[in-house]
């Protein structure tokens, strides 16, 4: 499994934007679809909220890639 670490300078980043920023989704539209289809895990649980606020220490997993927010 590939692990990406994304450092943020703000309090949070929305899940949809995190998937785009990390490169696991090419577009926001693709991110929206995979999230709504239940293909993304946040901290080990399926998450269908594309606006989910991801804070430092949170993890998202999609398509054999884990993204850690720092």
PDB file of C-alpha atoms in Angstrom:
ATOM      1  CA  UNK A   1       0.000   0.000   0.000  1.00  0.00           C
ATOM      2  CA  UNK A   2       1.211   3.466  -0.902  1.00  0.00           C
ATOM      3  CA  UNK A   3       1.159   6.144   1.827  1.00  0.00           C
ATOM      4  CA  UNK A   4       0.897   9.859   1.003  1.00  0.00           C
ATOM      5  CA  UNK A   5       1.406  12.523   3.644  1.00  0.00           C
ATOM      6  CA  UNK A   6      -0.283  15.851   3.049  1.00  0.00           C
ATOM      7  CA  UNK A   7       0.707  18.794   5.242  1.00  0.00           C
ATOM      8  CA  UNK A   8      -1.955  21.461   5.660  1.00  0.00           C
ATOM      9  CA  UNK A   9      -1.527  25.004   6.931  1.00  0.00           C
ATOM     10  CA  UNK A  10      -5.173  25.484   7.858  1.00  0.00           C
ATOM     11  CA  UNK A  11      -7.362  23.910  10.536  1.00  0.00           C
ATOM     12  CA  UNK A  12      -8.855  21.376   8.090  1.00  0.00           C
ATOM     13  CA  UNK A  13      -9.162  20.297   4.455  1.00  0.00           C
ATOM     14  CA  UNK A  14     -12.309  18.845   2.933  1.00  0.00           C
ATOM     15  CA  UNK A  15     -12.135  15.184   1.928  1.00  0.00           C
ATOM     16  CA  UNK A  16     -12.896  15.898  -1.725  1.00  0.00           C
ATOM     17  CA  UNK A  17     -10.046  18.433  -1.877  1.00  0.00           C
ATOM     18  CA  UNK A  18      -7.684  16.054  -0.086  1.00  0.00           C
ATOM     19  CA  UNK A  19      -8.240  13.352  -2.698  1.00  0.00           C
ATOM     20  CA  UNK A  20      -7.538  15.859  -5.484  1.00  0.00           C
ATOM     21  CA  UNK A  21      -4.480  17.347  -3.770  1.00  0.00           C
ATOM     22  CA  UNK A  22      -2.943  13.941  -3.133  1.00  0.00           C
ATOM     23  CA  UNK A  23      -3.380  12.948  -6.769  1.00  0.00           C
ATOM     24  CA  UNK A  24      -5.485   9.814  -6.170  1.00  0.00           C
ATOM     25  CA  UNK A  25      -8.361  11.529  -8.008  1.00  0.00           C
ATOM     26  CA  UNK A  26      -7.667  13.523 -11.144  1.00  0.00           C
ATOM     27  CA  UNK A  27     -10.670  15.829 -10.764  1.00  0.00           C
ATOM     28  CA  UNK A  28     -13.124  17.020  -8.160  1.00  0.00           C
ATOM     29  CA  UNK A  29     -15.869  15.256 -10.096  1.00  0.00           C
ATOM     30  CA  UNK A  30     -14.069  11.938  -9.817  1.00  0.00           C
ATOM     31  CA  UNK A  31     -13.527  12.526  -6.087  1.00  0.00           C
ATOM     32  CA  UNK A  32     -17.241  13.272  -5.642  1.00  0.00           C
ATOM     33  CA  UNK A  33     -18.252  10.028  -7.361  1.00  0.00           C
ATOM     34  CA  UNK A  34     -15.866   7.715  -5.476  1.00  0.00           C
ATOM     35  CA  UNK A  35     -16.856   9.278  -2.136  1.00  0.00           C
ATOM     36  CA  UNK A  36     -20.594   9.004  -2.844  1.00  0.00           C
ATOM     37  CA  UNK A  37     -20.135   5.393  -3.980  1.00  0.00           C
ATOM     38  CA  UNK A  38     -18.655   4.511  -0.579  1.00  0.00           C
ATOM     39  CA  UNK A  39     -15.209   3.692  -1.965  1.00  0.00           C
ATOM     40  CA  UNK A  40     -13.313   5.926   0.506  1.00  0.00           C
ATOM     41  CA  UNK A  41     -12.462   5.034   4.095  1.00  0.00           C
ATOM     42  CA  UNK A  42     -11.841   7.771   6.656  1.00  0.00           C
ATOM     43  CA  UNK A  43     -10.104   6.600   9.814  1.00  0.00           C
ATOM     44  CA  UNK A  44     -11.093   3.021   8.931  1.00  0.00           C
ATOM     45  CA  UNK A  45     -14.801   3.662   8.245  1.00  0.00           C
ATOM     46  CA  UNK A  46     -16.679   4.236   4.992  1.00  0.00           C
ATOM     47  CA  UNK A  47     -17.394   7.939   4.500  1.00  0.00           C
ATOM     48  CA  UNK A  48     -19.860   9.291   1.928  1.00  0.00           C
ATOM     49  CA  UNK A  49     -19.563  12.972   2.910  1.00  0.00           C
ATOM     50  CA  UNK A  50     -17.369  14.737   0.376  1.00  0.00           C
ATOM     51  CA  UNK A  51     -17.268  17.839   2.587  1.00  0.00           C
ATOM     52  CA  UNK A  52     -15.949  15.852   5.579  1.00  0.00           C
ATOM     53  CA  UNK A  53     -13.460  18.018   7.443  1.00  0.00           C
ATOM     54  CA  UNK A  54     -10.094  16.263   7.608  1.00  0.00           C
ATOM     55  CA  UNK A  55      -7.763  17.482  10.340  1.00  0.00           C
ATOM     56  CA  UNK A  56      -4.167  16.665  11.259  1.00  0.00           C
ATOM     57  CA  UNK A  57      -3.942  13.001  12.258  1.00  0.00           C
ATOM     58  CA  UNK A  58      -6.877  11.880  10.088  1.00  0.00           C
ATOM     59  CA  UNK A  59      -6.390   9.228   7.421  1.00  0.00           C
ATOM     60  CA  UNK A  60      -8.243   8.501   4.204  1.00  0.00           C
ATOM     61  CA  UNK A  61      -7.867   5.369   2.083  1.00  0.00           C
ATOM     62  CA  UNK A  62      -8.803   4.917  -1.566  1.00  0.00           C
ATOM     63  CA  UNK A  63      -7.530   2.715  -4.383  1.00  0.00           C
ATOM     64  CA  UNK A  64      -4.706   1.100  -2.396  1.00  0.00           C
ATOM     65  CA  UNK A  65      -3.401   4.505  -1.244  1.00  0.00           C
ATOM     66  CA  UNK A  66      -3.566   5.815   2.302  1.00  0.00           C
ATOM     67  CA  UNK A  67      -3.463   9.577   2.758  1.00  0.00           C
ATOM     68  CA  UNK A  68      -2.400  10.973   6.115  1.00  0.00           C
ATOM     69  CA  UNK A  69      -3.119  14.597   7.005  1.00  0.00           C
ATOM     70  CA  UNK A  70      -0.299  16.320   8.856  1.00  0.00           C
TER      71      UNK A  70
END
